[in-house]
Short mmCIF file of C-alpha atoms in Angstrom, two decimals:
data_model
loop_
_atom_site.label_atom_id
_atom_site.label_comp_id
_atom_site.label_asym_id
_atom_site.label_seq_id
_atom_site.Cartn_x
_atom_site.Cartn_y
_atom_site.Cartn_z
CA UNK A 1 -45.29 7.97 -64.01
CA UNK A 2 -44.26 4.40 -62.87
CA UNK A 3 -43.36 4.25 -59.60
CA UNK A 4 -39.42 3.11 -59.18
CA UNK A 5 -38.56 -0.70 -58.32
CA UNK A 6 -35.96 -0.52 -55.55
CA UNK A 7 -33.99 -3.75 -55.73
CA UNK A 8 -34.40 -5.54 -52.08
CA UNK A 9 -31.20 -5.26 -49.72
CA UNK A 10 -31.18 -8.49 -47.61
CA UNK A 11 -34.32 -9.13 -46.15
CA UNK A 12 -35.28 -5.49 -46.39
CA UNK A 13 -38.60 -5.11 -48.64
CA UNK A 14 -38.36 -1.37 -49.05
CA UNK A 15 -41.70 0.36 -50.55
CA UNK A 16 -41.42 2.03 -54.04
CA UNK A 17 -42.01 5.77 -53.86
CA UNK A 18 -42.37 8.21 -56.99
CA UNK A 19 -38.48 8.53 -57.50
CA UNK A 20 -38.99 12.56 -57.87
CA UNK A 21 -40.22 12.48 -54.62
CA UNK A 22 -37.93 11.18 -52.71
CA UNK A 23 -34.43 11.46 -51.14
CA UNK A 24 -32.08 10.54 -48.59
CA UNK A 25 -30.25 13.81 -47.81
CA UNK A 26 -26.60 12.86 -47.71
CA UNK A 27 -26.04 14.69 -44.25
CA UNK A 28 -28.91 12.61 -42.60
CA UNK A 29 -26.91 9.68 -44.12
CA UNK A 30 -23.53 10.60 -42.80
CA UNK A 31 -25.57 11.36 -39.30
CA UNK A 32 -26.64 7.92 -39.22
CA UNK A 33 -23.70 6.33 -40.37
CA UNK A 34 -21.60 7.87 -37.73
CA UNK A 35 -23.99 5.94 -34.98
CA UNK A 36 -23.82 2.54 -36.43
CA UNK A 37 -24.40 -0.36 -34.95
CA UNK A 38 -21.94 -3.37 -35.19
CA UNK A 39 -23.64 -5.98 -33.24
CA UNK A 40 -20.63 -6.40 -30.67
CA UNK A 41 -21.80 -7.05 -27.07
CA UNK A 42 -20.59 -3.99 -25.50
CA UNK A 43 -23.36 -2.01 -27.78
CA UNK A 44 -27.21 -1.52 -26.47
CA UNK A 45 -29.17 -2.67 -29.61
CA UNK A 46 -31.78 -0.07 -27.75
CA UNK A 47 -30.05 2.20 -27.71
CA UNK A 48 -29.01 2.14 -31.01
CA UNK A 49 -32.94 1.77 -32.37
CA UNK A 50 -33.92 4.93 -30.13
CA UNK A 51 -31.18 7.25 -31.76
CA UNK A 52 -32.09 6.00 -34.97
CA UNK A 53 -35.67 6.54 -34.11
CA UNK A 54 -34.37 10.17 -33.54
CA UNK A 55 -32.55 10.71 -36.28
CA UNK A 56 -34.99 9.54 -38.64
CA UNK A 57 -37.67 11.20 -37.18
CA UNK A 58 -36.36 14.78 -38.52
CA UNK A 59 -37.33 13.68 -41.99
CA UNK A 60 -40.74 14.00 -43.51
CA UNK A 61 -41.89 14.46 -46.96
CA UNK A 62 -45.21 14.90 -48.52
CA UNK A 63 -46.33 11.66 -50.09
CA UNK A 64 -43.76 9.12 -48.68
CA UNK A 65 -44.75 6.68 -45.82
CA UNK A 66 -42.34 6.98 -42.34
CA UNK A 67 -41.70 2.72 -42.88
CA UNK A 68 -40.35 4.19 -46.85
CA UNK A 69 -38.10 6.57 -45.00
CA UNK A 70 -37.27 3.65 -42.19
CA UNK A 71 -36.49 0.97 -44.23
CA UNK A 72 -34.22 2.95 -46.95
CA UNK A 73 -32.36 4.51 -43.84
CA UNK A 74 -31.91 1.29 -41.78
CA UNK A 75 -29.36 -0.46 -43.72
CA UNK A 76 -27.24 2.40 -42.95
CA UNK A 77 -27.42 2.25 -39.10
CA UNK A 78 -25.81 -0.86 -39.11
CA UNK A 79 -22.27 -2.07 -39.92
CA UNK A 80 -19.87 -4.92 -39.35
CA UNK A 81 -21.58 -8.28 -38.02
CA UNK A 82 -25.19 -6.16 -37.88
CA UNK A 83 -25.38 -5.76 -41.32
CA UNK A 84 -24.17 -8.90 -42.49
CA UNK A 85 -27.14 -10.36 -40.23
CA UNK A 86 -29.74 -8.16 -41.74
CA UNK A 87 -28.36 -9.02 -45.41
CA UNK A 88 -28.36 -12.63 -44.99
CA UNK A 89 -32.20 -13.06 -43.82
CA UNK A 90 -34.08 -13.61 -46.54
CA UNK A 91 -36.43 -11.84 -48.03
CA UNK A 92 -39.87 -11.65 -47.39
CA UNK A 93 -40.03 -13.65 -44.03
CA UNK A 94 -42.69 -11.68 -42.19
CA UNK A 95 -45.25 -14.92 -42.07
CA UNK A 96 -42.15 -16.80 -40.77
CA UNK A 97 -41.84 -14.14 -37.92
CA UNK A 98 -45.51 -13.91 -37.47
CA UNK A 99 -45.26 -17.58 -36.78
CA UNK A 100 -42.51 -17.02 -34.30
CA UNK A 101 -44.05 -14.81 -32.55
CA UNK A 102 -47.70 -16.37 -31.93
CA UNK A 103 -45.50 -19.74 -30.55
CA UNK A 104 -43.57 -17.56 -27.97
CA UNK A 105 -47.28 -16.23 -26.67
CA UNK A 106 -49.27 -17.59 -23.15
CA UNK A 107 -51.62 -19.89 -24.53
CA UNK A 108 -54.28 -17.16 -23.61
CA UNK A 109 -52.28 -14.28 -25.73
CA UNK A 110 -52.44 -17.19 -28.42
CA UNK A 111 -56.38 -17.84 -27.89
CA UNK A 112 -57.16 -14.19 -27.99
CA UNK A 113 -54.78 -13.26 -30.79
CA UNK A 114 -56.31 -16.11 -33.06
CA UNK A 115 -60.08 -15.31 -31.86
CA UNK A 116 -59.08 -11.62 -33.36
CA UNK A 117 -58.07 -13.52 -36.53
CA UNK A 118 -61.65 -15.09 -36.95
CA UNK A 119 -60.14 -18.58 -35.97
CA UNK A 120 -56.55 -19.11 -36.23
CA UNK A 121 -53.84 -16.63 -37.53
CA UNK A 122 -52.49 -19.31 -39.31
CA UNK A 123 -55.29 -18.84 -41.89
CA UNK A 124 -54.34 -14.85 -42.67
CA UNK A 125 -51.96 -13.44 -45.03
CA UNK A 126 -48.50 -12.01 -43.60
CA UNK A 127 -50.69 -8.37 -44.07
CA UNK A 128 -53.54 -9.42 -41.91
CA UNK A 129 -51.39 -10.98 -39.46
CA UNK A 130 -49.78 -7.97 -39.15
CA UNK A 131 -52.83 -5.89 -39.10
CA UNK A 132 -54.17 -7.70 -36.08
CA UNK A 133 -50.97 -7.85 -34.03
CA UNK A 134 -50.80 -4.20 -34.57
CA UNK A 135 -54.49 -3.94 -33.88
CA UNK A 136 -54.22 -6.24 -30.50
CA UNK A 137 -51.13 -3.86 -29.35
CA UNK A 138 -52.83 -0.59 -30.04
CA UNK A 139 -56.16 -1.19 -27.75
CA UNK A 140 -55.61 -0.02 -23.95
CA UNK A 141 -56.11 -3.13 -21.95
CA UNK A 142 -56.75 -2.98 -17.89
CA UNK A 143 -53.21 -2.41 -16.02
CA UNK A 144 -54.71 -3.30 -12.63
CA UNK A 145 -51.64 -5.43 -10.38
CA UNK A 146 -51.49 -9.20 -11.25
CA UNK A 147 -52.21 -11.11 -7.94
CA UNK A 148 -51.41 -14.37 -8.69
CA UNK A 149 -51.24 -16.69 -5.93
CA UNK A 150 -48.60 -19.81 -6.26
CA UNK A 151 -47.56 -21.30 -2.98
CA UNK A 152 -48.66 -18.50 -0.96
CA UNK A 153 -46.76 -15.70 -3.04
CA UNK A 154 -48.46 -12.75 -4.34
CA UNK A 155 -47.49 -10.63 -7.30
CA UNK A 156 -47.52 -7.11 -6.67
CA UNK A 157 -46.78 -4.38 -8.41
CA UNK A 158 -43.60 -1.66 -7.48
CA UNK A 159 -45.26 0.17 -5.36
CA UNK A 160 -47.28 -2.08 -4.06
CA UNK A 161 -44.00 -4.37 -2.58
CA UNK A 162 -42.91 -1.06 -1.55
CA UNK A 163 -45.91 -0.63 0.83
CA UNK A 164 -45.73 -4.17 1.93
CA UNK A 165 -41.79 -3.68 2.54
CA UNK A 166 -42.57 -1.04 4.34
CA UNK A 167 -45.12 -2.50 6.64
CA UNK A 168 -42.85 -5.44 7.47
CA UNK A 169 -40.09 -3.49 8.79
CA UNK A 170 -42.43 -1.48 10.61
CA UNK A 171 -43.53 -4.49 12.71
CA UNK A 172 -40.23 -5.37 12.88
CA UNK A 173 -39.09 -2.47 14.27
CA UNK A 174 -42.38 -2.60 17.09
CA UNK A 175 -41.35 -6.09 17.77
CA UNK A 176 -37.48 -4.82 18.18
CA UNK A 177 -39.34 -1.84 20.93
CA UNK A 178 -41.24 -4.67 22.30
CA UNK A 179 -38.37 -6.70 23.60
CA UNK A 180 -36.16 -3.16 24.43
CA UNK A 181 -39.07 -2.57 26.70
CA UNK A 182 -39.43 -5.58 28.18
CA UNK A 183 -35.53 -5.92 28.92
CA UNK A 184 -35.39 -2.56 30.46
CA UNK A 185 -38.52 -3.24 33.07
CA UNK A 186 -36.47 -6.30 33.77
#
């Protein structure tokens, strides 16, 4: 059997599936569709992706990928301004976002996102770029405090400047005794 050829929605490439295999219940639907997102600025875009998240996570079926499931129930999440957004990207842009993406990186993301590509990203499909961003994110890297020092400032971690906060109102406070003492001798 030939899988089915879902025509694209917007800029939404959505994987074919066997079509007996698959189906949006309609009461997942309507559960979606009654938390859309319009795209206004009183809405939490966040927000929005975590419920979906939620929702969408009560549906799996044997055979069909979670991004099949994501990207066929998407399009309903959103309405209004959201959706004309997401419809008027064009299709098949991931390179172009790829590309985005490795600009808006520290020059040493950059150098050690393009020494995972073999030389530059530039050089890999939109699959492999993909592979290796997803690749890069999923390795644990050291989360030891950054101590930068830039004109005698030091980055510190919460509860690190909590500890240092804490210390400088404690000599502040001895310094306060200090001169309570010395007032009262006097």
């Amino acid at each position: 059997m030939t899988p089915a050829v879902i025509p694209p929605i917007g800029s939404v490439v959505r994987p074919t599936v066997e079509p007996n295999n698959f189906e949006l219940k309609p009461a997942l639907v309507q559960l979606v569709q009654k938390e859309q997102f319009a795209g206004t600025s009183s809405e939490d875009p966040y927000l929005h992706i975590e419920n979906f998240l939620l929702f969408s996570d009560t549906v799996k079926i044997n055979g069909v990928t979670r991004d099949a499931i994501l990207l066929r129930l998407f399009t309903h999440s959103l309405k209004d301004d959201a959706r004309r957004w997401l419809q008027s990207l064009p299709q098949g842009k991931v390179w172009n976002q790829a590309a985005i993406f490795l600009q808006g990186l520290t020059t040493n993301t950059r150098t050690l996102v393009n020494a995972t590509a073999g030389g530059s990203l530039t050089t890999k499909t939109p699959e492999e770029a993909l592979d290796i961003f997803e690749s890069l994110a999923s390795q644990e890297f050291d989360n030891a405090p950054v101590t930068d020092r830039k004109t005698g400032i030091i980055k510190l971690d919460g509860y690190d400047a909590l500890l240092a906060k804490n210390d400088q109102l404690m000599q502040t406070q001895k310094q306060q005794q200090q001169q309570l003492d010395a007032l009262t001798t006097q």
